[in-house]
PDB file of C-alpha atoms and ligand atoms in Angstrom:
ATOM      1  CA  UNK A 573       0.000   0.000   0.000  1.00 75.00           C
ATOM      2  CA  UNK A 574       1.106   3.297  -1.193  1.00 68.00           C
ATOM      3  CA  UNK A 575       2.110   5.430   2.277  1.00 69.00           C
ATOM      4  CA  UNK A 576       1.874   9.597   2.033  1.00 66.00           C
ATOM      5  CA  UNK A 577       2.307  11.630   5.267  1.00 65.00           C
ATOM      6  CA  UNK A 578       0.727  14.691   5.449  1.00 63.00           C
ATOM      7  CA  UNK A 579       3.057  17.845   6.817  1.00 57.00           C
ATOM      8  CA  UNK A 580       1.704  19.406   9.939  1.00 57.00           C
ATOM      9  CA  UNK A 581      -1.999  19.072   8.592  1.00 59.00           C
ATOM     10  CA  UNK A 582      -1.231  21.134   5.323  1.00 63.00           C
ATOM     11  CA  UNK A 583      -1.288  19.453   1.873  1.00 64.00           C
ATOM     12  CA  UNK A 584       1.497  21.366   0.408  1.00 69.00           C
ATOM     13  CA  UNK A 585       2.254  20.414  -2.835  1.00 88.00           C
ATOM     14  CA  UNK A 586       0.274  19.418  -6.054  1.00 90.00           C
ATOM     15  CA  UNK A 587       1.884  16.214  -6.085  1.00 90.00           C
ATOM     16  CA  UNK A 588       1.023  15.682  -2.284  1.00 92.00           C
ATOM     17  CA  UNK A 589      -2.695  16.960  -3.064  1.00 93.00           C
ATOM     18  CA  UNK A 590      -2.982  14.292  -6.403  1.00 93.00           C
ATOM     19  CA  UNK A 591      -2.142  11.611  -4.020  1.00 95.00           C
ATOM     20  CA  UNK A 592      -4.573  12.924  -0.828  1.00 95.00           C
ATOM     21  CA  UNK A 593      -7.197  13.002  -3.539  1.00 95.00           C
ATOM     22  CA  UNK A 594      -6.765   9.327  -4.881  1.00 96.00           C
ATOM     23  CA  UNK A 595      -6.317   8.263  -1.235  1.00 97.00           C
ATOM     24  CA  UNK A 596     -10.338   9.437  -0.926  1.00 97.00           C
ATOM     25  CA  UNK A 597     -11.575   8.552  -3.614  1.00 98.00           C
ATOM     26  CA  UNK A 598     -10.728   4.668  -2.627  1.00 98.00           C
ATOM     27  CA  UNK A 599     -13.690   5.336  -0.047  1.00 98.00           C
ATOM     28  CA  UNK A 600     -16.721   4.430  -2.710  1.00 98.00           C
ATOM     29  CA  UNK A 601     -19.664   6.872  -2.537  1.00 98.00           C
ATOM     30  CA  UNK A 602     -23.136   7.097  -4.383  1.00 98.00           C
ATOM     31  CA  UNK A 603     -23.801   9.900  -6.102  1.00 98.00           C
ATOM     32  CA  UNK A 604     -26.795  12.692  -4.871  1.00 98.00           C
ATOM     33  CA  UNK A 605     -27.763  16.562  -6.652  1.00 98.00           C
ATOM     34  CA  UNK A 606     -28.318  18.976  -3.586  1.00 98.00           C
ATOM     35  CA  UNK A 607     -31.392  21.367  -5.019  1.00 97.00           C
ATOM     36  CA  UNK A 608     -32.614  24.115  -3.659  1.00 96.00           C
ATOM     37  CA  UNK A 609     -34.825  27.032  -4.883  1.00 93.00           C
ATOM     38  CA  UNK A 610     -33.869  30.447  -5.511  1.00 91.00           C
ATOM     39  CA  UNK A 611     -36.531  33.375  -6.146  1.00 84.00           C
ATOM     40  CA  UNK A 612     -37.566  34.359  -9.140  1.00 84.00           C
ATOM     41  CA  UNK A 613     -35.118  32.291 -11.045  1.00 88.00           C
ATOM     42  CA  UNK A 614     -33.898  28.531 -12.023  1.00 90.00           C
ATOM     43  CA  UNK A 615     -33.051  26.568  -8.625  1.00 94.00           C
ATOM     44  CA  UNK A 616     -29.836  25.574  -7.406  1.00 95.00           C
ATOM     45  CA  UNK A 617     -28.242  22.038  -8.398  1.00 97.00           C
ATOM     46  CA  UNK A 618     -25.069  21.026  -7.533  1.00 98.00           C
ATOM     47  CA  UNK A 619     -23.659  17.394  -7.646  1.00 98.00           C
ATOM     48  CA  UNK A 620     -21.958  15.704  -4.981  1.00 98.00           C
ATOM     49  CA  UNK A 621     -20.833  12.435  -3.521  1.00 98.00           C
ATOM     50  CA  UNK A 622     -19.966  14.153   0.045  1.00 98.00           C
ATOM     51  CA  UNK A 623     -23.637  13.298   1.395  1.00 98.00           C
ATOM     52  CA  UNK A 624     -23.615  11.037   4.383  1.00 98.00           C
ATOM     53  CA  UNK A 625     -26.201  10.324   7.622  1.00 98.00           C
ATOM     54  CA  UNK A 626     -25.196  12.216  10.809  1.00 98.00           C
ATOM     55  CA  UNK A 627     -28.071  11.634  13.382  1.00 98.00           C
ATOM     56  CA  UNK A 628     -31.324   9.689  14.000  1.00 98.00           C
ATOM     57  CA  UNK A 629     -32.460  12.238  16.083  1.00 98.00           C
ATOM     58  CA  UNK A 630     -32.784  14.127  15.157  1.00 98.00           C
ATOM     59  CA  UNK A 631     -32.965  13.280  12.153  1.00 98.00           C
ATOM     60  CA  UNK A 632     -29.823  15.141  10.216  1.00 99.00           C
ATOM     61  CA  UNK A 633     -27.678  14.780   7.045  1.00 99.00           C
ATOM     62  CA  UNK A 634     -24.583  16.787   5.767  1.00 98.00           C
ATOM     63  CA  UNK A 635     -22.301  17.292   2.760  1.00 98.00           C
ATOM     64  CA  UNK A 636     -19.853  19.470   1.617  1.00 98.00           C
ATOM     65  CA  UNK A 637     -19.860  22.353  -0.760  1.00 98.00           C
ATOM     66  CA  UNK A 638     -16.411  23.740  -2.157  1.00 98.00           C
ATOM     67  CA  UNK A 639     -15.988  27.158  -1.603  1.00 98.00           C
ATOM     68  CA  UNK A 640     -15.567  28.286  -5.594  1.00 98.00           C
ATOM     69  CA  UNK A 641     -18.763  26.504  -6.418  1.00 98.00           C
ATOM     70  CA  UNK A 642     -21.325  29.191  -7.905  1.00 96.00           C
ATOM     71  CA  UNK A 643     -23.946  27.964  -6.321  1.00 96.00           C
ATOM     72  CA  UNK A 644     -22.690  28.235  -2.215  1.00 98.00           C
ATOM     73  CA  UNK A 645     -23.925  32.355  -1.853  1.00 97.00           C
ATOM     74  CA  UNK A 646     -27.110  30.930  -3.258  1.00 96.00           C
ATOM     75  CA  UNK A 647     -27.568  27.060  -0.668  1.00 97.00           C
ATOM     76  CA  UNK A 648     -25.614  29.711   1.841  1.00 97.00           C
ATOM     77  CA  UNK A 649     -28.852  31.538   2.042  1.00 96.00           C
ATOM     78  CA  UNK A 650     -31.763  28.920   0.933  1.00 96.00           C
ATOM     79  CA  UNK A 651     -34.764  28.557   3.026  1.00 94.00           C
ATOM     80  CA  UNK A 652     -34.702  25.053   2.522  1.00 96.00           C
ATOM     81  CA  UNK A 653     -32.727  22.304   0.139  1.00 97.00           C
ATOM     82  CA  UNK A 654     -33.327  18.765  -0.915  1.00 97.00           C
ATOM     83  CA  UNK A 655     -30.718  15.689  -1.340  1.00 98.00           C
ATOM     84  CA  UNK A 656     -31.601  13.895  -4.657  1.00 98.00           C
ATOM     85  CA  UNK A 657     -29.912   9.977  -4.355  1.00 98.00           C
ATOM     86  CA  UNK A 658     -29.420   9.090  -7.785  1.00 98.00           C
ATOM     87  CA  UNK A 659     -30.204   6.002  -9.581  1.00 98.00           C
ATOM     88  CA  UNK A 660     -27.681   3.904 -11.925  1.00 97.00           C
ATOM     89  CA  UNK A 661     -29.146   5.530 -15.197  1.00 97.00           C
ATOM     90  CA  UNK A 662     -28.653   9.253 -13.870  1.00 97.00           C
ATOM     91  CA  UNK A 663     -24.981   9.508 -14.796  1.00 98.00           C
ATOM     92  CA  UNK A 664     -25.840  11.912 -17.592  1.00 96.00           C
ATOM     93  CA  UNK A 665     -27.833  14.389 -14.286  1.00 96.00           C
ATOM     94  CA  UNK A 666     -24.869  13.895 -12.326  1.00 98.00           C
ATOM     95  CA  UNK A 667     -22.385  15.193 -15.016  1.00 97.00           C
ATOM     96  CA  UNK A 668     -25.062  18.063 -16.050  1.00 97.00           C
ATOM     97  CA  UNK A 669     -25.082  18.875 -12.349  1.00 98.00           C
ATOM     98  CA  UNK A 670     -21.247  18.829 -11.908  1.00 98.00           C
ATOM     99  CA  UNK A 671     -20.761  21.557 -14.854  1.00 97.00           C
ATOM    100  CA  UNK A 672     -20.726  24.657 -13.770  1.00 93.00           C
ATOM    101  CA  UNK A 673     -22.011  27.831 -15.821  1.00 86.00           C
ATOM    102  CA  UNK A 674     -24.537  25.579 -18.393  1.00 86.00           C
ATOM    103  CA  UNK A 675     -27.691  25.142 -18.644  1.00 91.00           C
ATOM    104  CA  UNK A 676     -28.192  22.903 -15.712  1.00 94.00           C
ATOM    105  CA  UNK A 677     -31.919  23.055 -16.276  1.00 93.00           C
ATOM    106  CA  UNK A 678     -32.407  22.963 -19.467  1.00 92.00           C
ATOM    107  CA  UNK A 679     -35.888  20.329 -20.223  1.00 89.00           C
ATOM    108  CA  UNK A 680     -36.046  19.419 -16.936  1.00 87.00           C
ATOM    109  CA  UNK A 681     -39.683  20.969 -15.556  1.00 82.00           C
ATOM    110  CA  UNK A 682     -40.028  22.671 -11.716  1.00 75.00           C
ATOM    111  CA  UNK A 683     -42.635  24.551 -12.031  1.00 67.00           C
ATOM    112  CA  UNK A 684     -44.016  27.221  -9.618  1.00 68.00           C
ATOM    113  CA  UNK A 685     -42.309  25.765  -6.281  1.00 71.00           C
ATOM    114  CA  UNK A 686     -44.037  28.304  -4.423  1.00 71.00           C
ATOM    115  CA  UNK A 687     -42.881  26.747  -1.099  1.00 73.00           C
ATOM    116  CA  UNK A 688     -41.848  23.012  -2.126  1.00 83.00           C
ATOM    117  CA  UNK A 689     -38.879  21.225  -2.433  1.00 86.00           C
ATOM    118  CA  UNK A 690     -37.205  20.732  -5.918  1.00 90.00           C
ATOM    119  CA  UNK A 691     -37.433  17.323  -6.195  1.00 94.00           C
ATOM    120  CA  UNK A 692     -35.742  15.700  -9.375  1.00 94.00           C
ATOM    121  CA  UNK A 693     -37.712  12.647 -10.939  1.00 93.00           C
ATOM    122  CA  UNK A 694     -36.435   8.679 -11.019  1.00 94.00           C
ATOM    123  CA  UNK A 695     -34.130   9.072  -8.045  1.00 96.00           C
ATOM    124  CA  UNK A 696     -33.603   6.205  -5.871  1.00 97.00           C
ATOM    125  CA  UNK A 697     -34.541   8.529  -2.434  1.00 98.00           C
ATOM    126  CA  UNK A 698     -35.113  12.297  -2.014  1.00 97.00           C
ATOM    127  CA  UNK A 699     -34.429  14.111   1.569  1.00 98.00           C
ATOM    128  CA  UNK A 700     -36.165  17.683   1.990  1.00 97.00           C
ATOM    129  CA  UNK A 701     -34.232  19.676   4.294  1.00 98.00           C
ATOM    130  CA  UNK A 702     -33.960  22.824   6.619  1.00 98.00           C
ATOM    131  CA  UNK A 703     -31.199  24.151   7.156  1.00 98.00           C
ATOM    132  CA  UNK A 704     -29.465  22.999  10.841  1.00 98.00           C
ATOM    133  CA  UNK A 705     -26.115  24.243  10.598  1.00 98.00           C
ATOM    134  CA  UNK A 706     -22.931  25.213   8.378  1.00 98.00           C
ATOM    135  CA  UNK A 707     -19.302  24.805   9.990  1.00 98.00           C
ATOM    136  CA  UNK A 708     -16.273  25.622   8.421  1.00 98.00           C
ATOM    137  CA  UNK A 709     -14.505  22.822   6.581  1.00 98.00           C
ATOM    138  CA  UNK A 710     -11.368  24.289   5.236  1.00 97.00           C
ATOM    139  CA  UNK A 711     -11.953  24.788   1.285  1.00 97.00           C
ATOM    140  CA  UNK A 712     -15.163  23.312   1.628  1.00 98.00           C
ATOM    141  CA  UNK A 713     -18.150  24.251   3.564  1.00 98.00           C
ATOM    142  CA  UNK A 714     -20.009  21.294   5.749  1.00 98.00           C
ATOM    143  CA  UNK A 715     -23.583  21.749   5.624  1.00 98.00           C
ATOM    144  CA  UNK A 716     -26.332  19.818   7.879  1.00 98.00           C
ATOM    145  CA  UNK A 717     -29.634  19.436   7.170  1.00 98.00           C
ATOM    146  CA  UNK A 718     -32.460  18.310   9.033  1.00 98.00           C
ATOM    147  CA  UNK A 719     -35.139  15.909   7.062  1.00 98.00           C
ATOM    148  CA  UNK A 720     -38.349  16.874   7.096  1.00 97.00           C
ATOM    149  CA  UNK A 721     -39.350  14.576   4.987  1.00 97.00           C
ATOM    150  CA  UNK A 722     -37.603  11.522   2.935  1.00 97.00           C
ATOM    151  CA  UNK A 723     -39.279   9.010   0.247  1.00 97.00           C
ATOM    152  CA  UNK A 724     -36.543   6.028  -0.775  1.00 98.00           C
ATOM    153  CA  UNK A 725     -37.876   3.331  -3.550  1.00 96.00           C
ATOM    154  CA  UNK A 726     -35.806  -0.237  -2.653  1.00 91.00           C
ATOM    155  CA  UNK A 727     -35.969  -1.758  -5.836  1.00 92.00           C
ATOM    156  CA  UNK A 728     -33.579   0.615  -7.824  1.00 93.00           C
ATOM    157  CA  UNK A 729     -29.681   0.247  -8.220  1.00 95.00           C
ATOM    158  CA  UNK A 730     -27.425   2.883  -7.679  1.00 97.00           C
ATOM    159  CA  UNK A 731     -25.063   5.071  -9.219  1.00 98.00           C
ATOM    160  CA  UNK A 732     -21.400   4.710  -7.621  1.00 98.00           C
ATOM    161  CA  UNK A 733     -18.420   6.746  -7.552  1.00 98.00           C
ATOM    162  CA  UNK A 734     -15.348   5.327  -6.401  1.00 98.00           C
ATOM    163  CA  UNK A 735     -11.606   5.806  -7.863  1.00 98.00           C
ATOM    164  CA  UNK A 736     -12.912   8.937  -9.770  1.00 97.00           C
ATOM    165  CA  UNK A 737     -15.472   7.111 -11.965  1.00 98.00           C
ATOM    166  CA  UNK A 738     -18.905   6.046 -12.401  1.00 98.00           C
ATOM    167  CA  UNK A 739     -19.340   2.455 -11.440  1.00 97.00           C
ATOM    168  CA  UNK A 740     -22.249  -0.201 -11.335  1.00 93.00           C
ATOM    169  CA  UNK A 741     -23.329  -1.956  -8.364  1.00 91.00           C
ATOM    170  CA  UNK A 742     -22.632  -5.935  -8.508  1.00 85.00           C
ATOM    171  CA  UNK A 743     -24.746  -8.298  -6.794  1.00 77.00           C
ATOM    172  CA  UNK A 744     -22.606 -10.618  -5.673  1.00 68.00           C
ATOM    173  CA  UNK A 745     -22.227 -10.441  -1.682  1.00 70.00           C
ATOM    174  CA  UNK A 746     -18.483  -9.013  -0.459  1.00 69.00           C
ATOM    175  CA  UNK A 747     -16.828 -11.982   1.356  1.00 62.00           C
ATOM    176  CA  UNK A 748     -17.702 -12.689   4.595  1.00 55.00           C
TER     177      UNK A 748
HETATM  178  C1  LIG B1199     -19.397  12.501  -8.870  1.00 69.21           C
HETATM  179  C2  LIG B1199     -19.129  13.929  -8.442  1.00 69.21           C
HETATM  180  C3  LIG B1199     -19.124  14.265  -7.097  1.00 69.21           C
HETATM  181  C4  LIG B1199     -18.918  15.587  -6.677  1.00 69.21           C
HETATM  182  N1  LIG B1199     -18.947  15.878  -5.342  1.00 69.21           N
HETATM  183  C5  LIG B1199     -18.808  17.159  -4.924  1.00 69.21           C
HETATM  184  C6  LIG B1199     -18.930  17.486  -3.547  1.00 69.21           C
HETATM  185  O1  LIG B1199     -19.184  16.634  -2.686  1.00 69.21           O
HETATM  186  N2  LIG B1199     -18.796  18.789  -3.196  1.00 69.21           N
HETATM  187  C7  LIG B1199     -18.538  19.774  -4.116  1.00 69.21           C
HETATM  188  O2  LIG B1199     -18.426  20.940  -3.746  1.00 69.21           O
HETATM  189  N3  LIG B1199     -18.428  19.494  -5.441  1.00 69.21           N
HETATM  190  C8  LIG B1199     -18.570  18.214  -5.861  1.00 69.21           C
HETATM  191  N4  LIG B1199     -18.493  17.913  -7.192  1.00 69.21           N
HETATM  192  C9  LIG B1199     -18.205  18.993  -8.140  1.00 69.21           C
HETATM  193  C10 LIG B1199     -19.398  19.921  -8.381  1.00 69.21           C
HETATM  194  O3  LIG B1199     -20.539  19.181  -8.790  1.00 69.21           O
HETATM  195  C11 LIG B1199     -19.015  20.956  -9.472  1.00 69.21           C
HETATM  196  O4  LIG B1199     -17.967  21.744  -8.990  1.00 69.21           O
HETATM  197  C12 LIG B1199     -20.148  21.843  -9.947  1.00 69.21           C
HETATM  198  O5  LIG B1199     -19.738  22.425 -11.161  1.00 69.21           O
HETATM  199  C13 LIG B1199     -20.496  22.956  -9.034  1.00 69.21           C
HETATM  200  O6  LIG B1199     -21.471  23.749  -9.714  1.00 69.21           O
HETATM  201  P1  LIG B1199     -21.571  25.326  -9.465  1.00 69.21           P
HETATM  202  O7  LIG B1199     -20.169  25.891  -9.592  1.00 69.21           O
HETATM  203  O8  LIG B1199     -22.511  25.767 -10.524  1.00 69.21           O
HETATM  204  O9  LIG B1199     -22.098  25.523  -8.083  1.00 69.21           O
HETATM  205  C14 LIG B1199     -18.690  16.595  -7.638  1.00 69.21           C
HETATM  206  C15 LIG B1199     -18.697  16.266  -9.008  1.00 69.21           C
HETATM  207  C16 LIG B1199     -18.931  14.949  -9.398  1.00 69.21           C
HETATM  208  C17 LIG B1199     -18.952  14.608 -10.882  1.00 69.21           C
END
C-alpha cells in the first residue's frame, strides 16, 4: 500500500494533493444533486458524492460544498434544500449537475415551487431539508440538514463513484 504523510496538517504540494485526492476517492460513494430554490429564477443544483447520515435524532444529514462553487452564496442563504440519491441511469444528471455555468436546467420541468422542495424525478430517495447548521470545513463548507421529509424506492440500483469514476453496483455479496 502506497504510504503519504501529510506535513503538519497542510497538503502542500500538487503532487502531495494528487495523491490525498486518490487516497479518498478509494472510499466508494453514491452519487446525490443537492437542489434548492432560488426566487424568481432557475433553482440551485449542484452534484456531490460528500452526502452522508449524521443523526437519528434528530434526524440530520450533511455534505460538503467547495468554496468556488457558484452555487454556495445561493444554498448559503436557501430557506430550505433537498438531497436527490441518484439512480444507476442518472450519470448523464450527475455530469449536467457537476458543470458549472450551463444550462443545468435545461428540459427538466419545476414549475411554480411556491414553497416546495425541488425534487428531481427517477431518483432512488429524495431528503427535503432545513437548514441545521454550516461549519467551516477548510476549502469546503459542511452543511447539515435536518429531514423533514424523505421518500426512498428499494428496488432501484445505484449510481457509484469510487476511484474517480462512475461504477455499477454488482450483486454478488463481499466476502464474509
Ligand atoms: C461525482 C461527483 C461528485 C462531486 N462531489 C462534490 C462534492 O461533494 N462537493 C462539491 O463541492 N463538489 C462536488 N463535485 C463537483 C461539483 O458538482 C461541481 O464543482 C459543480 O460544477 C459545481 O457547480 P456550481 O459551480 O454551478 O455551483 C462533484 C462532481 C462529481 C462529478
Amino acid at each position: 500500500m502506497a504510504e503519504s504523510s501529510v506535513d503538519q496538517g497542510v497538503v502542500t504540494d500538487a503532487d502531495a494533493q494528487r495523491r490525498f485526492r486518490n487516497a479518498l476517492a478509494m472510499f466508494a460513494t453514491g452519487v446525490a444533486v443537492i437542489t434548492a430554490p432560488r426566487a424568481g429564477e432557475v433553482p440551485v443544483g449542484i452534484t456531490v458524492a460528500s452526502f452522508n447520515s449524521v443523526s437519528l435524532d434528530p434526524p440530520l444529514v450533511l455534505f460538503s460544498v467547495d468554496r468556488r462553487c457558484l452555487s454556495l452564496a445561493d444554498l448559503r442563504s436557501a430557506p430550505r434544500y433537498a438531497v436527490n440519491v441518484l439512480a444507476e441511469a442518472q450519470q448523464e444528471i450527475s455530469n449536467r449537475f457537476a458543470r458549472a455555468n450551463s444550462g443545468k436546467w435545461d428540459g427538466i420541468h419545476f414549475g411554480n415551487l411556491g414553497d416546495r422542495h425541488v425534487l428531481l424525478p427517477d431518483t432512488l430517495a429524495t431528503f427535503e431539508c432545513e437548514p441545521y447548521a454550516m461549519h467551516d470545513g477548510g476549502d469546503h463548507v459542511i452543511f447539515i440538514g435536518r429531514v423533514v421529509r424523505h421518500q426512498a424506492r428499494h428496488d432501484g440500483r445505484p449510481l457509484i463513484f469510487f476511484g474517480g469514476k462512475y461504477r455499477a453496483l454488482e450483486d454478488s455479496p463481499a466476502a464474509a
